[in-house]
Coordinates of C-alpha atoms and ligand atoms in Angstrom, one line a residue:
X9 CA 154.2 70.7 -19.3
X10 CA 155.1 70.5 -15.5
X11 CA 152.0 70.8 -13.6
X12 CA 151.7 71.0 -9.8
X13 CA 148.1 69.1 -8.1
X14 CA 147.0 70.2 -4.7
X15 CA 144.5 68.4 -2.9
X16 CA 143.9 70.1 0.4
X17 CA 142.3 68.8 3.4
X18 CA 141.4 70.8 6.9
X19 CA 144.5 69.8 7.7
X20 CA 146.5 68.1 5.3
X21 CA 148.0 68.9 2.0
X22 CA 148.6 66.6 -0.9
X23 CA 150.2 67.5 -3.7
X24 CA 151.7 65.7 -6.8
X25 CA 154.0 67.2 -9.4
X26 CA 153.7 65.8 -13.0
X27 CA 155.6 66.4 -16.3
X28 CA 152.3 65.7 -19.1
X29 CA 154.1 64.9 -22.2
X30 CA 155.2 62.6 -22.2
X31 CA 153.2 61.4 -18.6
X32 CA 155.3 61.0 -15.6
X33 CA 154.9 61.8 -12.3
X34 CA 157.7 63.4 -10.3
X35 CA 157.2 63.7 -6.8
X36 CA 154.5 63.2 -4.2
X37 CA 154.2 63.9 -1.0
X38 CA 152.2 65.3 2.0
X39 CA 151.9 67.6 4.7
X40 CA 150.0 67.0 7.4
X41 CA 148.5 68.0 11.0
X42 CA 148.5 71.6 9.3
X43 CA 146.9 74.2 11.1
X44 CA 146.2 71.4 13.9
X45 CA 147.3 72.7 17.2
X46 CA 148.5 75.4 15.2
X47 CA 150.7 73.5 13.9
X48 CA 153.3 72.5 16.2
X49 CA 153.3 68.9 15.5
X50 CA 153.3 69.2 11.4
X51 CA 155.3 66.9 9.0
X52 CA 155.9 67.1 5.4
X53 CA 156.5 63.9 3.6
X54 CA 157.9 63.9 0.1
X55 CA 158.8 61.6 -2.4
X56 CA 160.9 62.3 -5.3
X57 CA 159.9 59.6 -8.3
X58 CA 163.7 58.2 -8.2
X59 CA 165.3 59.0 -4.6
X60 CA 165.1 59.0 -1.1
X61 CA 162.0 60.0 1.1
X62 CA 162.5 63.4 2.8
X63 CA 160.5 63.6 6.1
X64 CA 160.4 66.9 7.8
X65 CA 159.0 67.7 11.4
X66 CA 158.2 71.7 10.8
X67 CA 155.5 74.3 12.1
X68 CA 152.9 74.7 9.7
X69 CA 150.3 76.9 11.1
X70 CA 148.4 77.2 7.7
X71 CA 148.1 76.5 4.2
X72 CA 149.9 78.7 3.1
X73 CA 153.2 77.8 5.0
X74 CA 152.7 74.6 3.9
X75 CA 153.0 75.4 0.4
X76 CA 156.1 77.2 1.0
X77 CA 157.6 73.8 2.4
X78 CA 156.2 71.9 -0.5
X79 CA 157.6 74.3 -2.9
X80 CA 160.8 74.4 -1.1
X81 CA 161.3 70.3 -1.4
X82 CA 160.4 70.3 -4.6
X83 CA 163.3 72.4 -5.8
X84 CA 165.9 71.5 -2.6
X85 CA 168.8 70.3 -4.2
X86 CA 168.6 66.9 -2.7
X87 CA 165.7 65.7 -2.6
X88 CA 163.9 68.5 -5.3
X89 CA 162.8 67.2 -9.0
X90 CA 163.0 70.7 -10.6
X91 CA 165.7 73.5 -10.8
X92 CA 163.5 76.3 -9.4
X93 CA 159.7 77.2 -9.5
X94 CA 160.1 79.0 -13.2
X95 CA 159.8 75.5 -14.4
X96 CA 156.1 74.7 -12.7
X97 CA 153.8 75.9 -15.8
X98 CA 150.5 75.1 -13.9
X99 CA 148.9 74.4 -10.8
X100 CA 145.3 71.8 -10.7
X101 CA 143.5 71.9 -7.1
X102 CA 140.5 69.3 -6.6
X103 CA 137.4 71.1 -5.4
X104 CA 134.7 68.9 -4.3
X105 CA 132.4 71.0 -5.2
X106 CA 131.0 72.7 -8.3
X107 CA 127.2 72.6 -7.5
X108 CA 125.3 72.8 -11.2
X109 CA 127.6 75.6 -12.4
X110 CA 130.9 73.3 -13.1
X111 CA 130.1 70.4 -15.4
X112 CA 134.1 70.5 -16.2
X113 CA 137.0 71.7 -15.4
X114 CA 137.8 75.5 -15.5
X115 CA 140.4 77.9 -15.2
X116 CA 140.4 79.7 -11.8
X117 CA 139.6 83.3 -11.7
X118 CA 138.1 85.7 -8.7
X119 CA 134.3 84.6 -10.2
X120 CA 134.9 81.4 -10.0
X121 CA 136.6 81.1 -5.9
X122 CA 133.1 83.3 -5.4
X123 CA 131.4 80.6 -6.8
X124 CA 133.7 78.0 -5.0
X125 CA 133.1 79.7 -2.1
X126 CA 128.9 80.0 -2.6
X127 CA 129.0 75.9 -2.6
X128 CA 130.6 75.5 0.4
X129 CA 126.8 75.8 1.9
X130 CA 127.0 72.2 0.3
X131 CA 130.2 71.0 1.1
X132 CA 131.3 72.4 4.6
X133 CA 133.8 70.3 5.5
X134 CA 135.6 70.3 2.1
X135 CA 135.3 73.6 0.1
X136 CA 136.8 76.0 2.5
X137 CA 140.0 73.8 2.8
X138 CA 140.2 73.5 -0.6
X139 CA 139.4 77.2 -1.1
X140 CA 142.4 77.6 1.5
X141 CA 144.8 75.4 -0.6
X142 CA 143.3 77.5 -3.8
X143 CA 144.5 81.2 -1.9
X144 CA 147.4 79.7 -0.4
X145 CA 149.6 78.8 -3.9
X146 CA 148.1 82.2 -5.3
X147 CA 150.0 83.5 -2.9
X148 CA 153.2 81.3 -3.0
X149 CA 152.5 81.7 -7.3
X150 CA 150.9 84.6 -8.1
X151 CA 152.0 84.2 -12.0
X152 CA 150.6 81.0 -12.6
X153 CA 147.5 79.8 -14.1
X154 CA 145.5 77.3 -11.9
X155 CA 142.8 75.0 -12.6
X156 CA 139.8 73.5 -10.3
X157 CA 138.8 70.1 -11.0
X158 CA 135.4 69.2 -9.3
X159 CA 134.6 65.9 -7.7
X160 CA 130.9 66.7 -8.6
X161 CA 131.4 67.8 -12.1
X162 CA 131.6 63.9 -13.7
X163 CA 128.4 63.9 -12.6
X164 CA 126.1 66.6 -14.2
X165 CA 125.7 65.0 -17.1
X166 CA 122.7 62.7 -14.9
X167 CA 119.5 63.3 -16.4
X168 CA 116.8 65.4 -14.0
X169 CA 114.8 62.0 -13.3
X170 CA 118.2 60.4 -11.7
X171 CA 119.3 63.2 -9.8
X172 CA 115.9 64.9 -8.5
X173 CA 114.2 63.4 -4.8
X174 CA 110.9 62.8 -4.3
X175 CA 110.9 66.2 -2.3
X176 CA 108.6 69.4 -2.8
X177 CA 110.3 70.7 -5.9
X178 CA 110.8 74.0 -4.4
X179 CA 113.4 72.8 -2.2
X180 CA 115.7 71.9 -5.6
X181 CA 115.0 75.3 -7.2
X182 CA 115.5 77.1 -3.8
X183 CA 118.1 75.2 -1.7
X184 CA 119.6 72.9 -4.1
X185 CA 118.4 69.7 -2.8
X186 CA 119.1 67.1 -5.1
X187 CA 122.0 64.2 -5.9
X188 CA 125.8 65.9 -6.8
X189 CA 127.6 62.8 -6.7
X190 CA 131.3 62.6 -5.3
X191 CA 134.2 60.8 -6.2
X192 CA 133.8 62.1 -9.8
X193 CA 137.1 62.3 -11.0
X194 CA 137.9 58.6 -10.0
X195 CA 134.3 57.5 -11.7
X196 CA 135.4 59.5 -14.8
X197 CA 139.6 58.2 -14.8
X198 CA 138.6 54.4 -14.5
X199 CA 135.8 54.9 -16.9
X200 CA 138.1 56.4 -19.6
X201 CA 141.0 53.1 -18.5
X202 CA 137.8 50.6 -19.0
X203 CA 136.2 52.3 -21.9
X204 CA 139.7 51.9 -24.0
X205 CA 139.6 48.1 -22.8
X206 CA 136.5 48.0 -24.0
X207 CA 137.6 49.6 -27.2
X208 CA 140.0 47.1 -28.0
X209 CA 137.6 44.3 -27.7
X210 CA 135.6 46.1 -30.3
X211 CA 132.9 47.6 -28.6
X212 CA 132.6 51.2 -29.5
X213 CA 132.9 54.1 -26.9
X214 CA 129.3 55.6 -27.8
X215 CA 127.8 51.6 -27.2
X216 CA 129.6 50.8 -23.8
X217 CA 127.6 50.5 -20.4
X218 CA 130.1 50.9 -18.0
X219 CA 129.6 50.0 -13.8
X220 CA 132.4 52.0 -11.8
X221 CA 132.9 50.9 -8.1
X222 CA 135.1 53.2 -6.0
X223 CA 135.5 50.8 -3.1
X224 CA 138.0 53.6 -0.4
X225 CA 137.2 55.2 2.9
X226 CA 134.1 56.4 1.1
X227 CA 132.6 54.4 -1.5
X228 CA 130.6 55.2 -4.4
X229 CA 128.9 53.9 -7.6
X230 CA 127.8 55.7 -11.4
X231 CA 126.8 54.3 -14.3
X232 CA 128.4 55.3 -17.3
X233 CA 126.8 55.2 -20.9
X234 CA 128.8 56.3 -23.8
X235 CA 130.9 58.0 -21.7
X236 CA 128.3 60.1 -19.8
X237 CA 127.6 59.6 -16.2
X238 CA 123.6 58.4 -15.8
X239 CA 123.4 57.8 -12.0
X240 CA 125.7 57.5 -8.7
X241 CA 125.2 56.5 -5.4
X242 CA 126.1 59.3 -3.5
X243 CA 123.7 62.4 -3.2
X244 CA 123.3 65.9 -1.7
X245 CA 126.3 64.5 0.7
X246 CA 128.4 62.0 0.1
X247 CA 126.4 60.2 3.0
X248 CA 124.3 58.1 0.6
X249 CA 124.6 54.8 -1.1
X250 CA 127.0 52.7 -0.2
X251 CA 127.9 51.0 3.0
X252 CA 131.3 52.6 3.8
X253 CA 134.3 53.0 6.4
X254 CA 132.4 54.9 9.1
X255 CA 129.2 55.9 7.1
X256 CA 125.9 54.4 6.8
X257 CA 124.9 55.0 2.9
X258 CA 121.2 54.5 2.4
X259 CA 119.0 54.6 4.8
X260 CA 114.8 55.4 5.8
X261 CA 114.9 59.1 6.5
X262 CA 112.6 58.5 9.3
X263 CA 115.0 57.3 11.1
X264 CA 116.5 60.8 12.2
X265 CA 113.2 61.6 13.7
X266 CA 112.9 58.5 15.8
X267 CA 116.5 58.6 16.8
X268 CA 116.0 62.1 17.7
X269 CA 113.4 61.5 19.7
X270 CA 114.2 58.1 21.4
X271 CA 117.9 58.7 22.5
X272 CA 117.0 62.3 23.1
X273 CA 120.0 64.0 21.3
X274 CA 120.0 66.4 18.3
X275 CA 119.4 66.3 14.5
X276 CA 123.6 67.5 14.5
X277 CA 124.7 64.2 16.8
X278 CA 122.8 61.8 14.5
X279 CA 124.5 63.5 11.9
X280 CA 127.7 62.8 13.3
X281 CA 126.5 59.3 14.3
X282 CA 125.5 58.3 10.5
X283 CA 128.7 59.9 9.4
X284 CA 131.5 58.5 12.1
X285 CA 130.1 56.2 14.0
X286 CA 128.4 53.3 11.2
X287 CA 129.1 51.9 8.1
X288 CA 132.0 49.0 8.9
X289 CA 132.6 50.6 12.2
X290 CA 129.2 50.8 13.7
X291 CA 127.9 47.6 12.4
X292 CA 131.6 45.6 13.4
X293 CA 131.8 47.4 16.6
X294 CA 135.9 46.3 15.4
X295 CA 137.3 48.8 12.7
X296 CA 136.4 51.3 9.7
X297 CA 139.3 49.4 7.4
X298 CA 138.4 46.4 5.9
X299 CA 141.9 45.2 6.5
X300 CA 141.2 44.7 10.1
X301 CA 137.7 43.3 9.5
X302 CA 138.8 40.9 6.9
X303 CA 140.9 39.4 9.7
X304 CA 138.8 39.6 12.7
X305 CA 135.9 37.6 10.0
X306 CA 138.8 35.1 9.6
X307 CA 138.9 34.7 13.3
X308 CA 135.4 34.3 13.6
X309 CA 134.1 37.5 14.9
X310 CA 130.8 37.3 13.5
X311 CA 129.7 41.2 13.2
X312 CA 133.0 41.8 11.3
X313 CA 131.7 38.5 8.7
X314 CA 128.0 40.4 8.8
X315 CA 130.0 43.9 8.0
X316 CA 131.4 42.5 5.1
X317 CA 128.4 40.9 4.0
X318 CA 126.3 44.0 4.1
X319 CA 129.2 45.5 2.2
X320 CA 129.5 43.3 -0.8
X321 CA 125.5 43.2 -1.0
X322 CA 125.1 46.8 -1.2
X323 CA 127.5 46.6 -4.1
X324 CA 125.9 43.8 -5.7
X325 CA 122.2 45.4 -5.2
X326 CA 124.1 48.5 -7.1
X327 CA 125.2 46.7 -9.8
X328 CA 122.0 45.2 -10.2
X329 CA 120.2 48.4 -10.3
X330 CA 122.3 50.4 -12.9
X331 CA 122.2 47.3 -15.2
X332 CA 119.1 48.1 -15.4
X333 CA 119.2 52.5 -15.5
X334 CA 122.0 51.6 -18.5
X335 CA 120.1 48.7 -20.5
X336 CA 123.2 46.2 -19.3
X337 CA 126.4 46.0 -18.6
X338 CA 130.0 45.7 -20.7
X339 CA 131.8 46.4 -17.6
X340 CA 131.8 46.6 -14.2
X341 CA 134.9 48.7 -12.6
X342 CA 136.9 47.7 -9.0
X343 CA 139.0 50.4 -7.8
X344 CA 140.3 52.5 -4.5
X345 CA 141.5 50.6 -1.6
X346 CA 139.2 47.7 -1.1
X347 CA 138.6 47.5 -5.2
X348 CA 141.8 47.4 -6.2
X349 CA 143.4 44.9 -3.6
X350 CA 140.7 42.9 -2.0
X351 CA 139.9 39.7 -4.0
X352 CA 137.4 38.4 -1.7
X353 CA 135.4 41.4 -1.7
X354 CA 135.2 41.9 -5.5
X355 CA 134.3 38.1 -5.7
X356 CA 131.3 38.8 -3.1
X357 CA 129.8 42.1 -4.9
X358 CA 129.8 39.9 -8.3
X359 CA 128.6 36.5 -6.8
X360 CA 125.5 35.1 -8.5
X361 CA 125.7 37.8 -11.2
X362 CA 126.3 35.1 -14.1
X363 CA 123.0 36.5 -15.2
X364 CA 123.7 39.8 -15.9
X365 CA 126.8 38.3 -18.5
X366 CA 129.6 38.9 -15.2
X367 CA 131.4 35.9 -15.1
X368 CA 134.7 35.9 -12.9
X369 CA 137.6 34.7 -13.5
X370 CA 138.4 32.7 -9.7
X371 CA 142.5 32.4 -10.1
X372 CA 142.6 35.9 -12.2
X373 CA 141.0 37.6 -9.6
X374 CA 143.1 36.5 -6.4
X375 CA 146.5 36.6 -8.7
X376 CA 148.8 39.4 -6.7
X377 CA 151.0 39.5 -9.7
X378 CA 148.3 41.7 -11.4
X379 CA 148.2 44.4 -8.6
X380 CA 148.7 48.0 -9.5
X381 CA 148.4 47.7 -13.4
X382 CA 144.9 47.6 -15.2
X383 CA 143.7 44.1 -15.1
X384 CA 140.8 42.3 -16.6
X385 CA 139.6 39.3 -14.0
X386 CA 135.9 38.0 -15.6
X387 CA 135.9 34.7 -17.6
X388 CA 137.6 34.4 -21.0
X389 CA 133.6 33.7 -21.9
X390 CA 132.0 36.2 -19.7
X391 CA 129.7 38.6 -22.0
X392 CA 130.2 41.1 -19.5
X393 CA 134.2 42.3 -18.2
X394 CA 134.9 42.7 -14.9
X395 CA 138.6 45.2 -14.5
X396 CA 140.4 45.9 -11.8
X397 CA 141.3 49.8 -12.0
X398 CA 143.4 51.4 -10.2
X399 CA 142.8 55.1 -10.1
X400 CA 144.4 58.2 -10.4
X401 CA 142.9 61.4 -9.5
X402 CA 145.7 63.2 -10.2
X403 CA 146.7 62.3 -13.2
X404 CA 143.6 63.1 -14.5
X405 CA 143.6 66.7 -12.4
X406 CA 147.2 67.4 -13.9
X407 CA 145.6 66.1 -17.7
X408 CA 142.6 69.2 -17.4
X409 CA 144.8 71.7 -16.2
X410 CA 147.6 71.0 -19.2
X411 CA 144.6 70.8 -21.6
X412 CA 143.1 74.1 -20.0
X413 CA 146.1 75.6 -20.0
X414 CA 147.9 74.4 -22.9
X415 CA 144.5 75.7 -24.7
X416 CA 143.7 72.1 -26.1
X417 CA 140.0 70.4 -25.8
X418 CA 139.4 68.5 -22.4
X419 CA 139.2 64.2 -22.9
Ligands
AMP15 P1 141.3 54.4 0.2 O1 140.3 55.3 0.8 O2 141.2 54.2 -1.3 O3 142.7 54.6 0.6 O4 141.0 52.9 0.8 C1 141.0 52.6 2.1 C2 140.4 51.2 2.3 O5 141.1 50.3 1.5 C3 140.5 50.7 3.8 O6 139.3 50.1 4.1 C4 141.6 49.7 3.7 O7 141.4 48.7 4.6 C5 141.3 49.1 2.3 N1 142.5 48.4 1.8 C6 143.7 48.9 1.5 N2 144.6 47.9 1.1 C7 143.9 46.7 1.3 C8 144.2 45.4 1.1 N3 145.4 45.0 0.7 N4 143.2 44.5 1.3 C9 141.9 44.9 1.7 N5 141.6 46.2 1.9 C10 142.6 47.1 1.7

């Protein structure tokens, strides 16, 4: 089945078209500064699987436009991977997300864009877009089935002790307050890469205690048991947990207060402060990518060597702690930018963790050769594995809308 994935931003649309069976992925690409300055200064980028890049410098004042010049490269008959649209049998869009109504996949219908819609009290920033991108190939498509996969919907399965704060409980039965989770379809893609390694060293999936790190922009942590997700480290927002690009992760709530009151600005800029302005930008003072941190350490710039080391400890804390919600650990999962190609890092966020059965494998770990392919870098010996994942979002969006569609059983 040829299936088309959206993934729409504010301004920016990624997409991915797929042929599921067997898997293969035909084209990529991106269109971006949509909408931005209404947008004069958009660019589409595509990527057929086997030929030449097409870049294109066109006006793309909303989604919808952009869809029509995604649709067009796809089938241009240059740089296009299909004959004409007939041959697109589905379209998957990632939602971020579902709130407690989506614990999977579904098909999309008007009920469920109202219900998209209704979350975006949650997710501000992300819904509407993604609504946007939803509306937009309707438009373009108006025959096809689509599918929304959630970011949040991995995550449902935690039990109410895991996700519920120590807040008045009215404020989860009338606002919602509690932990979502993000990055759920990555958490749930590696998971199902590690669990068949796992498989093949004879440890069945019901029995496996799987760590998944999503180390990107944004990072996040969950705990998988048998397949089920028990705990993450992002929460109502995917603000919490982690130390991450340009956001802080955990921190004492009373700190909004004091910062509030001290600098004399509003709850909104601290907001914005937590969000943009920390993580491994506000403590390096040098750069949200760990790229440029990684070299101004190695040049001695001691908040970029303190960035990293707040970093890897967060991590390592993590992995500590959700040995402990899953009753130990057969794996622990690298993956997303910094996981899957940053050797150093993954050494620091396992370091001293011998104890918990996660030995690593030193020359494994730093070997380049095993970039981009599903790699195991703990000790031959080490009770616990340690993998090097890379993910694919998309893949696994394209997967639940052929399954949806196709009328066969999700996983
Ligand atoms: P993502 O959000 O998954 O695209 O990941 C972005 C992060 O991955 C940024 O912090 C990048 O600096 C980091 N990253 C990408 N490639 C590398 C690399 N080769 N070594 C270290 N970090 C990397």
């Amino acid at each position: 089945m040829v299936v088309l994935v959206f993934n729409c931003g504010s301004s920016s649309l990624k997409y991915e078209l797929f042929e599921t069976d067997p898997e293969q992925s035909l084209a990529a690409g991106i269109a971006d500064r949509v909408v931005v300055r209404a947008g004069r200064d958009a660019s589409l980028y595509h990527e057929p699987a086997d030929g030449e890049p097409l870049v294109l410098e066109c006006p793309m004042p909303d989604h919808e436009v952009a869809v029509g010049y995604v649709l067009e490269a796809l089938t241009d008959s240059e740089h296009g991977v299909i004959r004409d649209l007939t041959e697109i049998a589905a379209v998957g869009h990632r939602v971020v997300h579902g709130g407690e109504r989506f614990a999977e996949s579904v098909l999309i219908d008007d009920d469920v864009i109202a219900a998209i819609e209704q979350f975006a009290r949650l997710a501000p920033l992300h819904n509407p877009p993604n609504l946007q991108g939803i509306r937009a190939s309707r438009s373009r498509l108006p025959s096809l089935p689509m599918v929304a996969v959630f970011d949040t919907a991995f995550h449902q399965t935690m039990p109410q002790y895991a996700y519920i704060y120590g807040l008045p409980y009215e404020l989860y039965e009338q606002h919602g307050i509690r932990r979502y989770g993000f990055h759920g379809t990555s958490h749930r893609y590696v998971s199902q890469v590690a669990a068949e390694m796992l498989a093949q060293r004879g440890i069945r999936p019901q029995d496996q205690h799987i760590v998944t790190c999503h180390l990107g922009n944004g990072c996040s942590m969950a705990a998988v048991l048998g397949g089920k997700c028990i705990d993450t480290t992002m929460g109502f927002t995917p603000l919490e947990g982690l130390v991450m690009g340009t956001r802080c992760g955990d921190l004492d709530p009373a700190v909004v207060p004091y910062l509030c009151e001290k600098l004399g600005i509003s709850v909104r800029e601290v907001d914005a402060l937590m969000n943009e302005r920390s993580g491994l930008l506000g403590l390096s003072g040098v750069s949200s990518d760990m790229r440029d941190l990684r070299q101004a350490a190695q040049s001695g710039d001691e908040r970029a060597k303190l960035a990293i080391e707040v970093f890897c400890y967060r991590v390592r804390k993590y992995i500590g702690a959700y040995a402990a919600a899953l009753g130990g650990v057969d794996a622990v999962v690298f993956t997303a930018g910094i996981g899957e190609n940053d050797a150093y890092v993954r050494r620091r966020c396992v370091e001293g963790l011998e104890t918990l059965g996660l030995c690593l494998d030193g020359s494994r770990n730093e070997d380049k050769a095993l970039r981009g392919q599903a790699a195991d870098v703990s000790a031959a010996d080490s009770p616990g594995r340690i993998l090097v994942i890379p993910t694919d979002e998309e893949l696994l969006i394209a997967r639940d809308t052929a399954a949806i569609v196709g009328g066969t059983s999700l996983d």
